[in-house]
């Protein structure tokens, strides 16, 4: 027997319904913020991802060679393809350019709980705007997008790579030591970070103060620490403007400053952020983003870019954990022709109700009423229409409410009106 | 500079809008017919496609080997994955099972006009029902799906592989000759078909009659030709029942019988059909489908299956050729803060209108009014809101209709109401 490939999944209708709901909710929010949808190919030239993330990424890719000898790879993420498309086709468009997308991504690592080799992301990029109002809007969009899906408890955490660099500079670390340190900071493993600092002969006092700055959300404390670095002070001012817009203009106050966010990606610059769903425990990050520089690496003219990506799987998990009620898979009406002579009428009724936008099916296996009703029940149908010879003689049918068990005889011309009354 | 991989495409917002429209229209029709959506992985085990279509298909696939040594392939079509999923997970579901899907497929051939290496299909399968009413509904669904997208002129053509086999049997051809003949019949290249028949020593008269039967849509003529073959007569009877349901119950009359449809696929059985958009000329086929046998090949218990697939690219081309007006990409409102002190109010107005479902953007590059209006114009915005200091003192803003040039001063609390009146 054939099986679904390792690390991938089929989504059957009950599962697809949740993904569709999420996609539609997110598309509506992106559109309301003036974003337009973009879609790039499932695979790209392998070098595109190496140019963005370094050669080491290649080990994590689904890579293959095509007949023309081209090295291709299934995309591991969507920012590089979107920026490639921007450089190739969209540089002359009026700025800012606001693009959103949904797409499957592929990662060639060992499958584990909640991590798949094929997974869906939603995301966006804003190209050509880095004012504080543009950045505040990007943060607000990420937050609103997740809130609008129905999530109750999410946390927006905002870091800044310019500030963390200024703070690190004070420790006078070698570049290699800094590289060794950052992953522990990003994972908030501060004890491990401290022992690296000890190895590097950083004074205990300085190390303590450094770690405490990374954990504070008090901007005054940060300001005192970086007071002698004018560039860092300017960056902190800009960040405070962004945060005050977030509070006062976008009315979003569920955020905190978290300087330990590093995001592990070399191409991020300045502001970075993450959104967590605490209900998910260790694997709680739903969204990550920030400002980055990629356009010039891909051969385009320098322009500010920022964006974020949201994972579908964790967002659905978080909604499920919070007890969110997804819109149900529904079949509005099931029609049962009592015998073969009734089939034409049954179909005509079905077609009429479908043209009104209802989801309608009819008995197609010629089962008796009992077994047809059982099928309707298995499909969670609320209303069943029975087309029988006696009723049909009088141009009527029987409508049965499967929840209440109520039955009523209704004229064929009145079926739709009857179905839309609350009592039936 | 990096480029989109050969044979693939980026879809920028104006193009994605058309694809989204089509997807939403089709999803609504599928749902109204009681179908549920399914999604399978982008790649499958290579042997799945070889088991369905023979080893020769491997040359047309994007195939690759994963780290575990598994041979995988990007899917060239969606029926095999859906039936694989059915056999793996859905065999115990109540029947019939009605599944629809959208998905990208991949074909490793030379790119040509209108043929791409990555292309999107819509389609469906009905599993567990082969009554005439079920088959008639499948034909009606394919036709309605395309009609509901807005297409005006489409043709449904219905063939039957059981009948064509019965007709071929009368020519007493060797199996190899028959295999040589069928592709010419499928392409309606009847002169070439005749010369093959001549090669095979079929009498001129018999060849003429054979070719004429393949071209007729007169069921009486077909019936006379196969009158001595009871199985074929039974199949013709069933087909006539289906066609009369299509006319009388589904009220679809734009169809014709076309026995020359072979569909080139070994796994089809019995009824097959195609839907064309004649406006597209030679490359006019939008949809193909029929009954097939795949479940038992994949190790499942024998069950009737049929379905169809629709190509997105040709459907969009046909709509464009017919002059169909796709829903436009729209930005409902653009807000211009006259200076930086107005930004918070501009954002508050934007957020309020967005919460009402409008698509709203605001000036984020601090350009002057003239250049902001130019940007709004480039984005085809209909209404611009100007937030200026004098108006704001009185809690008002200026709304400008970009089409008519009308301007009006409106209280901030009344903006949404004003925007929804037809004159503004």
PDB file of C-alpha atoms in Angstrom, chain B residues 159-329:
ATOM      1  CA  UNK B 159     -17.661   9.809 -24.927  1.00  0.00           C
ATOM      2  CA  UNK B 160     -17.698   6.239 -23.717  1.00  0.00           C
ATOM      3  CA  UNK B 161     -14.767   3.829 -23.678  1.00  0.00           C
ATOM      4  CA  UNK B 162     -16.997   0.754 -23.397  1.00  0.00           C
ATOM      5  CA  UNK B 163     -18.821   1.794 -26.576  1.00  0.00           C
ATOM      6  CA  UNK B 164     -15.659   2.633 -28.486  1.00  0.00           C
ATOM      7  CA  UNK B 165     -14.229  -0.773 -27.539  1.00  0.00           C
ATOM      8  CA  UNK B 166     -17.355  -2.469 -28.841  1.00  0.00           C
ATOM      9  CA  UNK B 167     -17.115  -0.513 -32.077  1.00  0.00           C
ATOM     10  CA  UNK B 168     -13.396  -1.260 -32.478  1.00  0.00           C
ATOM     11  CA  UNK B 169     -14.011  -4.966 -31.876  1.00  0.00           C
ATOM     12  CA  UNK B 170     -15.939  -5.100 -35.150  1.00  0.00           C
ATOM     13  CA  UNK B 171     -12.780  -4.132 -37.053  1.00  0.00           C
ATOM     14  CA  UNK B 172     -10.879  -7.171 -35.709  1.00  0.00           C
ATOM     15  CA  UNK B 173      -7.650  -5.199 -35.274  1.00  0.00           C
ATOM     16  CA  UNK B 174      -4.543  -6.531 -33.582  1.00  0.00           C
ATOM     17  CA  UNK B 175      -3.898  -4.924 -30.186  1.00  0.00           C
ATOM     18  CA  UNK B 176      -0.811  -3.087 -31.463  1.00  0.00           C
ATOM     19  CA  UNK B 177      -2.713  -1.633 -34.419  1.00  0.00           C
ATOM     20  CA  UNK B 178      -5.467  -0.481 -32.083  1.00  0.00           C
ATOM     21  CA  UNK B 179      -2.907   1.258 -29.888  1.00  0.00           C
ATOM     22  CA  UNK B 180      -1.487   2.959 -32.975  1.00  0.00           C
ATOM     23  CA  UNK B 181      -4.969   4.039 -34.080  1.00  0.00           C
ATOM     24  CA  UNK B 182      -6.371   5.517 -30.832  1.00  0.00           C
ATOM     25  CA  UNK B 183      -4.241   8.668 -30.492  1.00  0.00           C
ATOM     26  CA  UNK B 184      -5.357   9.793 -33.985  1.00  0.00           C
ATOM     27  CA  UNK B 185      -8.983   9.218 -33.055  1.00  0.00           C
ATOM     28  CA  UNK B 186      -8.603  11.159 -29.801  1.00  0.00           C
ATOM     29  CA  UNK B 187      -7.148  14.087 -31.743  1.00  0.00           C
ATOM     30  CA  UNK B 188      -9.967  13.794 -34.354  1.00  0.00           C
ATOM     31  CA  UNK B 189      -7.325  13.229 -37.074  1.00  0.00           C
ATOM     32  CA  UNK B 190      -9.647  10.952 -39.015  1.00  0.00           C
ATOM     33  CA  UNK B 191      -7.728  10.947 -42.323  1.00  0.00           C
ATOM     34  CA  UNK B 192      -4.681   9.588 -40.533  1.00  0.00           C
ATOM     35  CA  UNK B 193      -6.914   7.071 -38.771  1.00  0.00           C
ATOM     36  CA  UNK B 194      -8.274   5.923 -42.148  1.00  0.00           C
ATOM     37  CA  UNK B 195      -4.816   5.333 -43.596  1.00  0.00           C
ATOM     38  CA  UNK B 196      -3.913   3.196 -40.572  1.00  0.00           C
ATOM     39  CA  UNK B 197      -7.088   1.186 -41.146  1.00  0.00           C
ATOM     40  CA  UNK B 198      -6.111   0.795 -44.805  1.00  0.00           C
ATOM     41  CA  UNK B 199      -2.667  -0.491 -43.689  1.00  0.00           C
ATOM     42  CA  UNK B 200      -4.460  -3.023 -41.530  1.00  0.00           C
ATOM     43  CA  UNK B 201      -6.487  -4.276 -44.493  1.00  0.00           C
ATOM     44  CA  UNK B 202      -9.806  -3.031 -43.132  1.00  0.00           C
ATOM     45  CA  UNK B 203     -12.305  -2.791 -46.002  1.00  0.00           C
ATOM     46  CA  UNK B 204     -12.800   0.786 -47.238  1.00  0.00           C
ATOM     47  CA  UNK B 205     -16.535   0.554 -46.514  1.00  0.00           C
ATOM     48  CA  UNK B 206     -16.082  -0.652 -42.924  1.00  0.00           C
ATOM     49  CA  UNK B 207     -13.464   2.022 -42.290  1.00  0.00           C
ATOM     50  CA  UNK B 208     -15.813   4.725 -43.595  1.00  0.00           C
ATOM     51  CA  UNK B 209     -18.669   3.516 -41.413  1.00  0.00           C
ATOM     52  CA  UNK B 210     -16.402   3.249 -38.375  1.00  0.00           C
ATOM     53  CA  UNK B 211     -15.149   6.801 -38.788  1.00  0.00           C
ATOM     54  CA  UNK B 212     -18.675   8.092 -39.326  1.00  0.00           C
ATOM     55  CA  UNK B 213     -19.904   6.402 -36.111  1.00  0.00           C
ATOM     56  CA  UNK B 214     -17.117   8.087 -34.154  1.00  0.00           C
ATOM     57  CA  UNK B 215     -18.272  11.459 -35.465  1.00  0.00           C
ATOM     58  CA  UNK B 216     -22.014  11.104 -35.036  1.00  0.00           C
ATOM     59  CA  UNK B 217     -23.941  12.346 -32.074  1.00  0.00           C
ATOM     60  CA  UNK B 218     -27.052  10.438 -33.194  1.00  0.00           C
ATOM     61  CA  UNK B 219     -27.664   7.694 -30.630  1.00  0.00           C
ATOM     62  CA  UNK B 220     -29.937   5.775 -33.037  1.00  0.00           C
ATOM     63  CA  UNK B 221     -27.093   5.443 -35.512  1.00  0.00           C
ATOM     64  CA  UNK B 222     -24.776   4.231 -32.727  1.00  0.00           C
ATOM     65  CA  UNK B 223     -27.462   1.820 -31.515  1.00  0.00           C
ATOM     66  CA  UNK B 224     -27.866   0.247 -34.984  1.00  0.00           C
ATOM     67  CA  UNK B 225     -24.086  -0.216 -35.245  1.00  0.00           C
ATOM     68  CA  UNK B 226     -23.727  -2.064 -31.925  1.00  0.00           C
ATOM     69  CA  UNK B 227     -27.160  -3.747 -31.881  1.00  0.00           C
ATOM     70  CA  UNK B 228     -25.695  -7.292 -31.658  1.00  0.00           C
ATOM     71  CA  UNK B 229     -23.472  -6.514 -28.642  1.00  0.00           C
ATOM     72  CA  UNK B 230     -25.659  -6.803 -25.507  1.00  0.00           C
ATOM     73  CA  UNK B 231     -23.093  -5.291 -23.156  1.00  0.00           C
ATOM     74  CA  UNK B 232     -22.649  -2.283 -25.434  1.00  0.00           C
ATOM     75  CA  UNK B 233     -26.419  -1.837 -25.792  1.00  0.00           C
ATOM     76  CA  UNK B 234     -26.730  -1.838 -22.018  1.00  0.00           C
ATOM     77  CA  UNK B 235     -23.980   0.805 -21.756  1.00  0.00           C
ATOM     78  CA  UNK B 236     -25.746   2.935 -24.384  1.00  0.00           C
ATOM     79  CA  UNK B 237     -29.022   2.653 -22.436  1.00  0.00           C
ATOM     80  CA  UNK B 238     -27.273   3.795 -19.261  1.00  0.00           C
ATOM     81  CA  UNK B 239     -25.681   6.668 -21.140  1.00  0.00           C
ATOM     82  CA  UNK B 240     -29.042   7.756 -22.497  1.00  0.00           C
ATOM     83  CA  UNK B 241     -30.497   7.759 -18.966  1.00  0.00           C
ATOM     84  CA  UNK B 242     -27.618   9.965 -17.859  1.00  0.00           C
ATOM     85  CA  UNK B 243     -28.138  12.346 -20.773  1.00  0.00           C
ATOM     86  CA  UNK B 244     -31.864  12.603 -20.158  1.00  0.00           C
ATOM     87  CA  UNK B 245     -31.211  13.460 -16.470  1.00  0.00           C
ATOM     88  CA  UNK B 246     -28.721  16.058 -17.641  1.00  0.00           C
ATOM     89  CA  UNK B 247     -31.394  17.667 -19.859  1.00  0.00           C
ATOM     90  CA  UNK B 248     -34.518  17.199 -17.784  1.00  0.00           C
ATOM     91  CA  UNK B 249     -33.325  17.322 -14.184  1.00  0.00           C
ATOM     92  CA  UNK B 250     -30.174  19.485 -14.415  1.00  0.00           C
ATOM     93  CA  UNK B 251     -31.535  21.577 -17.324  1.00  0.00           C
ATOM     94  CA  UNK B 252     -28.229  21.402 -19.189  1.00  0.00           C
ATOM     95  CA  UNK B 253     -28.579  20.974 -22.926  1.00  0.00           C
ATOM     96  CA  UNK B 254     -25.242  22.292 -24.238  1.00  0.00           C
ATOM     97  CA  UNK B 255     -23.721  18.833 -24.684  1.00  0.00           C
ATOM     98  CA  UNK B 256     -23.058  16.390 -27.485  1.00  0.00           C
ATOM     99  CA  UNK B 257     -21.995  12.790 -27.806  1.00  0.00           C
ATOM    100  CA  UNK B 258     -18.480  12.447 -29.168  1.00  0.00           C
ATOM    101  CA  UNK B 259     -17.308   8.850 -29.223  1.00  0.00           C
ATOM    102  CA  UNK B 260     -13.860   9.823 -30.483  1.00  0.00           C
ATOM    103  CA  UNK B 261     -12.868  10.953 -26.964  1.00  0.00           C
ATOM    104  CA  UNK B 262     -10.305   8.396 -25.821  1.00  0.00           C
ATOM    105  CA  UNK B 263      -8.474  10.554 -23.208  1.00  0.00           C
ATOM    106  CA  UNK B 264      -5.281   8.596 -23.740  1.00  0.00           C
ATOM    107  CA  UNK B 265      -5.307   7.257 -20.203  1.00  0.00           C
ATOM    108  CA  UNK B 266      -5.405   3.521 -19.701  1.00  0.00           C
ATOM    109  CA  UNK B 267      -7.177   3.754 -16.385  1.00  0.00           C
ATOM    110  CA  UNK B 268     -10.424   5.384 -17.605  1.00  0.00           C
ATOM    111  CA  UNK B 269     -13.446   3.059 -17.985  1.00  0.00           C
ATOM    112  CA  UNK B 270     -16.912   3.666 -19.415  1.00  0.00           C
ATOM    113  CA  UNK B 271     -18.045   7.275 -19.586  1.00  0.00           C
ATOM    114  CA  UNK B 272     -15.504  10.016 -20.306  1.00  0.00           C
ATOM    115  CA  UNK B 273     -16.049  13.702 -21.027  1.00  0.00           C
ATOM    116  CA  UNK B 274     -14.361  16.938 -21.942  1.00  0.00           C
ATOM    117  CA  UNK B 275     -15.413  20.566 -21.774  1.00  0.00           C
ATOM    118  CA  UNK B 276     -14.026  22.987 -24.350  1.00  0.00           C
ATOM    119  CA  UNK B 277     -13.984  26.761 -24.704  1.00  0.00           C
ATOM    120  CA  UNK B 278     -14.160  27.123 -28.505  1.00  0.00           C
ATOM    121  CA  UNK B 279     -12.859  30.713 -28.259  1.00  0.00           C
ATOM    122  CA  UNK B 280      -9.412  29.310 -27.455  1.00  0.00           C
ATOM    123  CA  UNK B 281      -8.977  27.579 -30.842  1.00  0.00           C
ATOM    124  CA  UNK B 282      -6.605  24.611 -30.937  1.00  0.00           C
ATOM    125  CA  UNK B 283      -5.829  24.595 -27.188  1.00  0.00           C
ATOM    126  CA  UNK B 284      -9.465  24.766 -26.161  1.00  0.00           C
ATOM    127  CA  UNK B 285      -9.905  21.927 -23.652  1.00  0.00           C
ATOM    128  CA  UNK B 286     -10.578  23.255 -20.140  1.00  0.00           C
ATOM    129  CA  UNK B 287     -11.770  20.119 -18.395  1.00  0.00           C
ATOM    130  CA  UNK B 288     -11.435  16.360 -18.752  1.00  0.00           C
ATOM    131  CA  UNK B 289     -12.816  13.524 -16.673  1.00  0.00           C
ATOM    132  CA  UNK B 290     -14.741  10.301 -16.417  1.00  0.00           C
ATOM    133  CA  UNK B 291     -14.972   7.007 -14.594  1.00  0.00           C
ATOM    134  CA  UNK B 292     -11.750   5.228 -13.759  1.00  0.00           C
ATOM    135  CA  UNK B 293     -10.311   2.362 -11.756  1.00  0.00           C
ATOM    136  CA  UNK B 294      -7.436   3.172  -9.431  1.00  0.00           C
ATOM    137  CA  UNK B 295      -8.456   2.174  -5.896  1.00  0.00           C
ATOM    138  CA  UNK B 296      -7.718  -1.534  -6.396  1.00  0.00           C
ATOM    139  CA  UNK B 297      -4.371  -0.756  -8.102  1.00  0.00           C
ATOM    140  CA  UNK B 298      -3.445   1.142  -4.928  1.00  0.00           C
ATOM    141  CA  UNK B 299      -4.455  -1.778  -2.719  1.00  0.00           C
ATOM    142  CA  UNK B 300      -7.950  -0.667  -1.672  1.00  0.00           C
ATOM    143  CA  UNK B 301     -11.272  -2.533  -1.865  1.00  0.00           C
ATOM    144  CA  UNK B 302     -13.004  -2.259  -5.224  1.00  0.00           C
ATOM    145  CA  UNK B 303     -15.301   0.781  -5.357  1.00  0.00           C
ATOM    146  CA  UNK B 304     -16.558   2.883  -8.290  1.00  0.00           C
ATOM    147  CA  UNK B 305     -14.685   6.171  -8.780  1.00  0.00           C
ATOM    148  CA  UNK B 306     -15.019   9.075 -11.174  1.00  0.00           C
ATOM    149  CA  UNK B 307     -13.896  12.662 -11.312  1.00  0.00           C
ATOM    150  CA  UNK B 308     -12.535  15.472 -13.439  1.00  0.00           C
ATOM    151  CA  UNK B 309      -9.825  18.117 -13.508  1.00  0.00           C
ATOM    152  CA  UNK B 310      -9.924  21.707 -14.761  1.00  0.00           C
ATOM    153  CA  UNK B 311      -6.893  23.746 -15.821  1.00  0.00           C
ATOM    154  CA  UNK B 312      -6.657  27.194 -14.240  1.00  0.00           C
ATOM    155  CA  UNK B 313      -4.533  28.809 -16.937  1.00  0.00           C
ATOM    156  CA  UNK B 314      -6.821  28.009 -19.842  1.00  0.00           C
ATOM    157  CA  UNK B 315      -9.937  28.899 -17.855  1.00  0.00           C
ATOM    158  CA  UNK B 316      -8.478  32.339 -17.110  1.00  0.00           C
ATOM    159  CA  UNK B 317      -7.418  32.710 -20.768  1.00  0.00           C
ATOM    160  CA  UNK B 318     -10.933  31.808 -21.936  1.00  0.00           C
ATOM    161  CA  UNK B 319     -12.512  34.326 -19.550  1.00  0.00           C
ATOM    162  CA  UNK B 320     -10.088  37.002 -20.784  1.00  0.00           C
ATOM    163  CA  UNK B 321     -10.827  36.155 -24.422  1.00  0.00           C
ATOM    164  CA  UNK B 322     -14.549  36.436 -23.747  1.00  0.00           C
ATOM    165  CA  UNK B 323     -13.952  39.903 -22.272  1.00  0.00           C
ATOM    166  CA  UNK B 324     -14.959  38.896 -18.752  1.00  0.00           C
ATOM    167  CA  UNK B 325     -14.514  41.626 -16.133  1.00  0.00           C
ATOM    168  CA  UNK B 326     -12.662  40.165 -13.157  1.00  0.00           C
ATOM    169  CA  UNK B 327     -13.256  41.828  -9.781  1.00  0.00           C
ATOM    170  CA  UNK B 328     -10.676  44.653  -9.633  1.00  0.00           C
ATOM    171  CA  UNK B 329      -7.806  44.926  -7.176  1.00  0.00           C
TER     172      UNK B 329
END
